[in-house]
PDB file of C-alpha atoms in Angstrom:
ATOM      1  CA  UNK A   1      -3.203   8.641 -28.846  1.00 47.00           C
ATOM      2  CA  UNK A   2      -4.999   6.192 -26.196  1.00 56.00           C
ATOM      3  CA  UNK A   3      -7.735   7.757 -24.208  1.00 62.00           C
ATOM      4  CA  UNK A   4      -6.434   8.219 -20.689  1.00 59.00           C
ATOM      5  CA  UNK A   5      -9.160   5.535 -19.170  1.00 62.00           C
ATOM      6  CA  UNK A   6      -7.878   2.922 -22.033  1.00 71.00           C
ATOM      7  CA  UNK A   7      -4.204   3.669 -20.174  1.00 77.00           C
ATOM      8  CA  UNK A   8      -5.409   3.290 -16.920  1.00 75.00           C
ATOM      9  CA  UNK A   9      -7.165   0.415 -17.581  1.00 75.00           C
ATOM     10  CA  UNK A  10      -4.574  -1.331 -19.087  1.00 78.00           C
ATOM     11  CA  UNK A  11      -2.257  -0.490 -16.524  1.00 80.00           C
ATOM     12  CA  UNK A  12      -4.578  -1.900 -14.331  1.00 83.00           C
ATOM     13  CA  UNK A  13      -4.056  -5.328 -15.230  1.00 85.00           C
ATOM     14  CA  UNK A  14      -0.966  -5.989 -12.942  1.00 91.00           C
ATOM     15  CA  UNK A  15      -1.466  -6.295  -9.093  1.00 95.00           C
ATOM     16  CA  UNK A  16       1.075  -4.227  -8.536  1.00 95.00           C
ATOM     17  CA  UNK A  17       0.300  -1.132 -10.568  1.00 95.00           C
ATOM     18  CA  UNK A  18      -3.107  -1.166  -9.193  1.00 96.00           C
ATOM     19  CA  UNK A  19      -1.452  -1.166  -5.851  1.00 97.00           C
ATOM     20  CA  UNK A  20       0.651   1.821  -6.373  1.00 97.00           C
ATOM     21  CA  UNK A  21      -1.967   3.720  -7.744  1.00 96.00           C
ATOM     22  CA  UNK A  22      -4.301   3.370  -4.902  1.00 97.00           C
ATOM     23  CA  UNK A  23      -1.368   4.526  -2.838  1.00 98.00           C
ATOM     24  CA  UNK A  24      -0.888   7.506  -4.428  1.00 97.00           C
ATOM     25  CA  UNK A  25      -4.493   8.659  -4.895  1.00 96.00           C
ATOM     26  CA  UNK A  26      -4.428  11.937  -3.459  1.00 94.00           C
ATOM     27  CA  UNK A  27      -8.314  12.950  -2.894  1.00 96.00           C
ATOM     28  CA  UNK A  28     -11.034  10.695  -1.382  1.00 96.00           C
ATOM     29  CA  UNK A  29     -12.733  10.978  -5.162  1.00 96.00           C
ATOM     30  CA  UNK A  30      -9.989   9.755  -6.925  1.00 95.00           C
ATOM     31  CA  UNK A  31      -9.704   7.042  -4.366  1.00 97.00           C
ATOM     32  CA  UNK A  32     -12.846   5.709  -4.570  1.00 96.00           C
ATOM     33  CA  UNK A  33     -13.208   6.169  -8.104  1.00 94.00           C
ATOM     34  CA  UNK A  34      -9.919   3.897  -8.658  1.00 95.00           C
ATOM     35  CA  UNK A  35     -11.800   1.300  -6.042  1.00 96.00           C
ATOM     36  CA  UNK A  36     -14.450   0.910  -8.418  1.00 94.00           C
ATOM     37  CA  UNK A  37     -12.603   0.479 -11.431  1.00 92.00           C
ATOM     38  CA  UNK A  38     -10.673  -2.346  -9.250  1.00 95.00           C
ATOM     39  CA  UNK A  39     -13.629  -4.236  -8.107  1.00 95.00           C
ATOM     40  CA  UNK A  40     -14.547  -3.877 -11.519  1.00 92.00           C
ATOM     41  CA  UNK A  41     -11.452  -6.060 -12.631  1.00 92.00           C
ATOM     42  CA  UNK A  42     -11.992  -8.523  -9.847  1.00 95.00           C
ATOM     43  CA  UNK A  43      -9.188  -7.417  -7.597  1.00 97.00           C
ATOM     44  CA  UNK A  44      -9.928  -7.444  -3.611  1.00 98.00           C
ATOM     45  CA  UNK A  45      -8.385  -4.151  -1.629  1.00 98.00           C
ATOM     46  CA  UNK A  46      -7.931  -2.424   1.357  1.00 98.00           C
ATOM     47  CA  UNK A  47      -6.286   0.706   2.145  1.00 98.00           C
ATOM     48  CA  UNK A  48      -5.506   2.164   5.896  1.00 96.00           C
ATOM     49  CA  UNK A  49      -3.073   5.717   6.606  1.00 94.00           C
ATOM     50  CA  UNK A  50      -0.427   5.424   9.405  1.00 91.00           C
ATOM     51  CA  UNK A  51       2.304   7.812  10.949  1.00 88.00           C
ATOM     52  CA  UNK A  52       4.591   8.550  14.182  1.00 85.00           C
ATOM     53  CA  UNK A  53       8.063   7.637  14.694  1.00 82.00           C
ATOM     54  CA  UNK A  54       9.980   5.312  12.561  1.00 76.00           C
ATOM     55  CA  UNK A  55      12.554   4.796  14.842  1.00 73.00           C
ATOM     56  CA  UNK A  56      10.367   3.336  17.732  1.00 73.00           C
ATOM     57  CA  UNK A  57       9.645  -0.506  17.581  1.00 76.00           C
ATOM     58  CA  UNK A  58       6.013  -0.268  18.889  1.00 72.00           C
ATOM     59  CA  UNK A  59       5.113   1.237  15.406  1.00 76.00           C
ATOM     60  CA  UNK A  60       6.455  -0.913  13.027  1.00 77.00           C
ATOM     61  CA  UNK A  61       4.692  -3.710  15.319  1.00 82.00           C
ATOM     62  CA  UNK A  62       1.537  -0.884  14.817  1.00 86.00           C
ATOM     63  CA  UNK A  63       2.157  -1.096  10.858  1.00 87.00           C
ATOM     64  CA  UNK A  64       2.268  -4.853  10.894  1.00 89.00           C
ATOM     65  CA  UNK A  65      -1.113  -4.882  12.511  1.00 92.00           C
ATOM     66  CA  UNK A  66      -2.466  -2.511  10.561  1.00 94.00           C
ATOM     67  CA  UNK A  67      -2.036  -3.611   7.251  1.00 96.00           C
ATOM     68  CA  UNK A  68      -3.128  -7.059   8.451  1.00 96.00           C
ATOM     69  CA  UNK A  69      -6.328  -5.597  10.246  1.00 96.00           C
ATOM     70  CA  UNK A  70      -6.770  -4.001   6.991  1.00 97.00           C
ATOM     71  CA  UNK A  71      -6.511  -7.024   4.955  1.00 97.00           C
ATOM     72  CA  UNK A  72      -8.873  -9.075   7.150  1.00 97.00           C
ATOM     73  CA  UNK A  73     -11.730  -6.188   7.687  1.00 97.00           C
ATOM     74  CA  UNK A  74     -11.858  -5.545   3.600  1.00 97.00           C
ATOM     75  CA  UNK A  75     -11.859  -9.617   2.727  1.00 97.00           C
ATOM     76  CA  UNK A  76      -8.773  -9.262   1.243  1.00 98.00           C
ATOM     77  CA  UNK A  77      -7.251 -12.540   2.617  1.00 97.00           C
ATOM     78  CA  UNK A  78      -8.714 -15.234   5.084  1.00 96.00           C
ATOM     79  CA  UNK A  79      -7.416 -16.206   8.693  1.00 96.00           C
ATOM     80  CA  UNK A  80      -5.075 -18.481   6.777  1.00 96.00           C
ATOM     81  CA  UNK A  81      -1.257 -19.328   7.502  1.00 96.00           C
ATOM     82  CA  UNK A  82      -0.322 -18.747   4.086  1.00 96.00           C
ATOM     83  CA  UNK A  83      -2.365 -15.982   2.960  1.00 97.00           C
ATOM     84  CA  UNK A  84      -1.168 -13.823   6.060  1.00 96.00           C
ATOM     85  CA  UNK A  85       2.361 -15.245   5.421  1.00 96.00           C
ATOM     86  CA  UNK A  86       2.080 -13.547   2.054  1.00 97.00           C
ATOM     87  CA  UNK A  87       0.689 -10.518   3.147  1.00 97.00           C
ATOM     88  CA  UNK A  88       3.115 -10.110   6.003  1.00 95.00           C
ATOM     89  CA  UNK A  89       6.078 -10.566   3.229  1.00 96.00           C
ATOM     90  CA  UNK A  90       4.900  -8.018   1.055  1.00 97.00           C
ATOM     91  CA  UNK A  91       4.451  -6.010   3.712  1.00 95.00           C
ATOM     92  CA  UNK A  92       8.143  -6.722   5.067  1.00 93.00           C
ATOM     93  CA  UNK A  93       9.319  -5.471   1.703  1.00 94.00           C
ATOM     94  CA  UNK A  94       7.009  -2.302   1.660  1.00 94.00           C
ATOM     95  CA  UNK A  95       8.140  -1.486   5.046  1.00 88.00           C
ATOM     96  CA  UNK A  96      11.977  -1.923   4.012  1.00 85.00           C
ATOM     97  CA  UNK A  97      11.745   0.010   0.953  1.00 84.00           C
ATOM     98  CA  UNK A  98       9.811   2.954   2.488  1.00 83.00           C
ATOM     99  CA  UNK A  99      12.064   3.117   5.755  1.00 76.00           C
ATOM    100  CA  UNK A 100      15.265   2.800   3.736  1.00 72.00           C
ATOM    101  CA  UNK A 101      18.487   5.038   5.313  1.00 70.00           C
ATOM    102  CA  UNK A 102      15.202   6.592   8.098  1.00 66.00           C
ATOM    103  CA  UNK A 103      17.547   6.832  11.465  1.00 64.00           C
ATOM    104  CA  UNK A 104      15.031   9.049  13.204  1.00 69.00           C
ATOM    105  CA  UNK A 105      11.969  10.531  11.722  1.00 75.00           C
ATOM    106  CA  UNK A 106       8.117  10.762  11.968  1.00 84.00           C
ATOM    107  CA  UNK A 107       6.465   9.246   8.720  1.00 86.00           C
ATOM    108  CA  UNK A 108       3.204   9.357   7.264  1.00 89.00           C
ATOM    109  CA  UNK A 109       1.582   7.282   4.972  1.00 93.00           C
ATOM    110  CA  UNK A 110      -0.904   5.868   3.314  1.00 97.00           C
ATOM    111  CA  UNK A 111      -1.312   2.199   2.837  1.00 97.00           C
ATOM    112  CA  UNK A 112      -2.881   0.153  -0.473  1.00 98.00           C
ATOM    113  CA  UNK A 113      -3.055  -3.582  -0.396  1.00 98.00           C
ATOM    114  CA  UNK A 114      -4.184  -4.992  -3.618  1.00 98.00           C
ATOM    115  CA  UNK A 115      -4.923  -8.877  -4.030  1.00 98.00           C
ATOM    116  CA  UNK A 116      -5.424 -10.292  -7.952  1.00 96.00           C
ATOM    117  CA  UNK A 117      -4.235 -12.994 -10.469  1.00 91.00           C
ATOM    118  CA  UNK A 118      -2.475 -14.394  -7.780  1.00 95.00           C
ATOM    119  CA  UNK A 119      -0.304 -11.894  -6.207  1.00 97.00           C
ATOM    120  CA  UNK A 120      -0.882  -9.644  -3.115  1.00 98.00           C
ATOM    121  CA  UNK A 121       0.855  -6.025  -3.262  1.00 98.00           C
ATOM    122  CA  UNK A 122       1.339  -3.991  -0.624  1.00 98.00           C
ATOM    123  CA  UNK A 123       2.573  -0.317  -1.387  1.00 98.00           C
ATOM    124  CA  UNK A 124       3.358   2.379   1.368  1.00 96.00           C
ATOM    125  CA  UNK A 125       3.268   5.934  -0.021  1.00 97.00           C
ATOM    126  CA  UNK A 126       4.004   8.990   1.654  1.00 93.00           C
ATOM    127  CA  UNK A 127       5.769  11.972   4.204  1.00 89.00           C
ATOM    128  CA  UNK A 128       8.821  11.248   5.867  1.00 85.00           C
ATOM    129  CA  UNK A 129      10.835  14.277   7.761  1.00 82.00           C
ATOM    130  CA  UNK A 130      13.296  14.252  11.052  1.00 77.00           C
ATOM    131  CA  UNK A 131      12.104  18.174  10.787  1.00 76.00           C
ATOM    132  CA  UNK A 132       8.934  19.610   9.176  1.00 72.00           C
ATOM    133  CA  UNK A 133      10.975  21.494   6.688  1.00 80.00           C
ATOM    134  CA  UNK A 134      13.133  18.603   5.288  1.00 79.00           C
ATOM    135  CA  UNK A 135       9.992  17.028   4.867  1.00 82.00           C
ATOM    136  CA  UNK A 136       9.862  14.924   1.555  1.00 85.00           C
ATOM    137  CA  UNK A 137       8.071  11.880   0.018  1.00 90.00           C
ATOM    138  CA  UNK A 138       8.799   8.145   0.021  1.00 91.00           C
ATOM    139  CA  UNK A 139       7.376   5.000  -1.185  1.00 94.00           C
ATOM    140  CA  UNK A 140       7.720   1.571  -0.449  1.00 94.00           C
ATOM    141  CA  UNK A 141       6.637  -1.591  -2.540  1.00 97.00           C
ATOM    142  CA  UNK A 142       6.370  -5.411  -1.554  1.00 97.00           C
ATOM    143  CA  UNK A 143       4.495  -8.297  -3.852  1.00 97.00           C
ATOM    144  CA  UNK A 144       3.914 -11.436  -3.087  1.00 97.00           C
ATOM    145  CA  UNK A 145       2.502 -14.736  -4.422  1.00 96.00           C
ATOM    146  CA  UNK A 146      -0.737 -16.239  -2.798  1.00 91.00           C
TER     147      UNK A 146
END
């Protein structure tokens, strides 16, 4: 049987594994610990948290800028047309597959953004919940070529 670090490393060889994973680190520790085993393989990252109300347009526009802010404070991408065209696709496709069948309810998530071999991956990970009981998680994946 593989040693767990020889599994995680090898999973870590796709941009978008390495994005998900970052997502759903769950302690500051584990979060920086997967950061170094990133920069490590070369990849470029950023992560940011967000919540309020999915159903009000000022924060989508909030998540937009966020993960973009995000991107450009870490080095991920460059003030370049195309490199925040593929970052703002990903993050289209995050955003869609987190908010999925959300009419009204406050989310909270965090936010990985993983740049390597080519591809940029955004992955949204979190709480969503119209009530604090019915709260439950979600996730929401976008890649995209850069």
């Amino acid at each position: 049987m593989k040693e767990q670090h020889d599994i995680l490393t090898g999973m870590l060889n796709c941009t978008e594994a390495a994005s998900i994973l970052l997502a759903m680190t769950t302690s500051l520790a584990d979060e920086n610990a997967l950061k170094e085993l990133l920069q490590k393989q070369g990849y470029k990252f950023a992560v940011t948290e967000l919540g309020g109300d999915a159903s009000k347009s000022e924060f989508r526009e909030k998540m937009t800028r966020s993960i973009i802010g995000a991107c450009l404070n870490c080095s991920v991408i460059s003030k370049t047309a195309q490199e925040i065209h593929a970052v703002l696709h990903a993050a289209a496709d995050a955003k869609s597959g987190y908010s999925q069948n959300l009419l009204q309810a406050n989310i909270s998530c965090k936010v990985a953004i993983v740049r390597g071999n080519g591809w940029i991956a955004v992955t949204l990970y979190g709480d969503s919940a119209a009530h604090y009981i019915t709260n439950h998680k979600r996730m929401g994946f976008g890649i995209m070529h850069i």
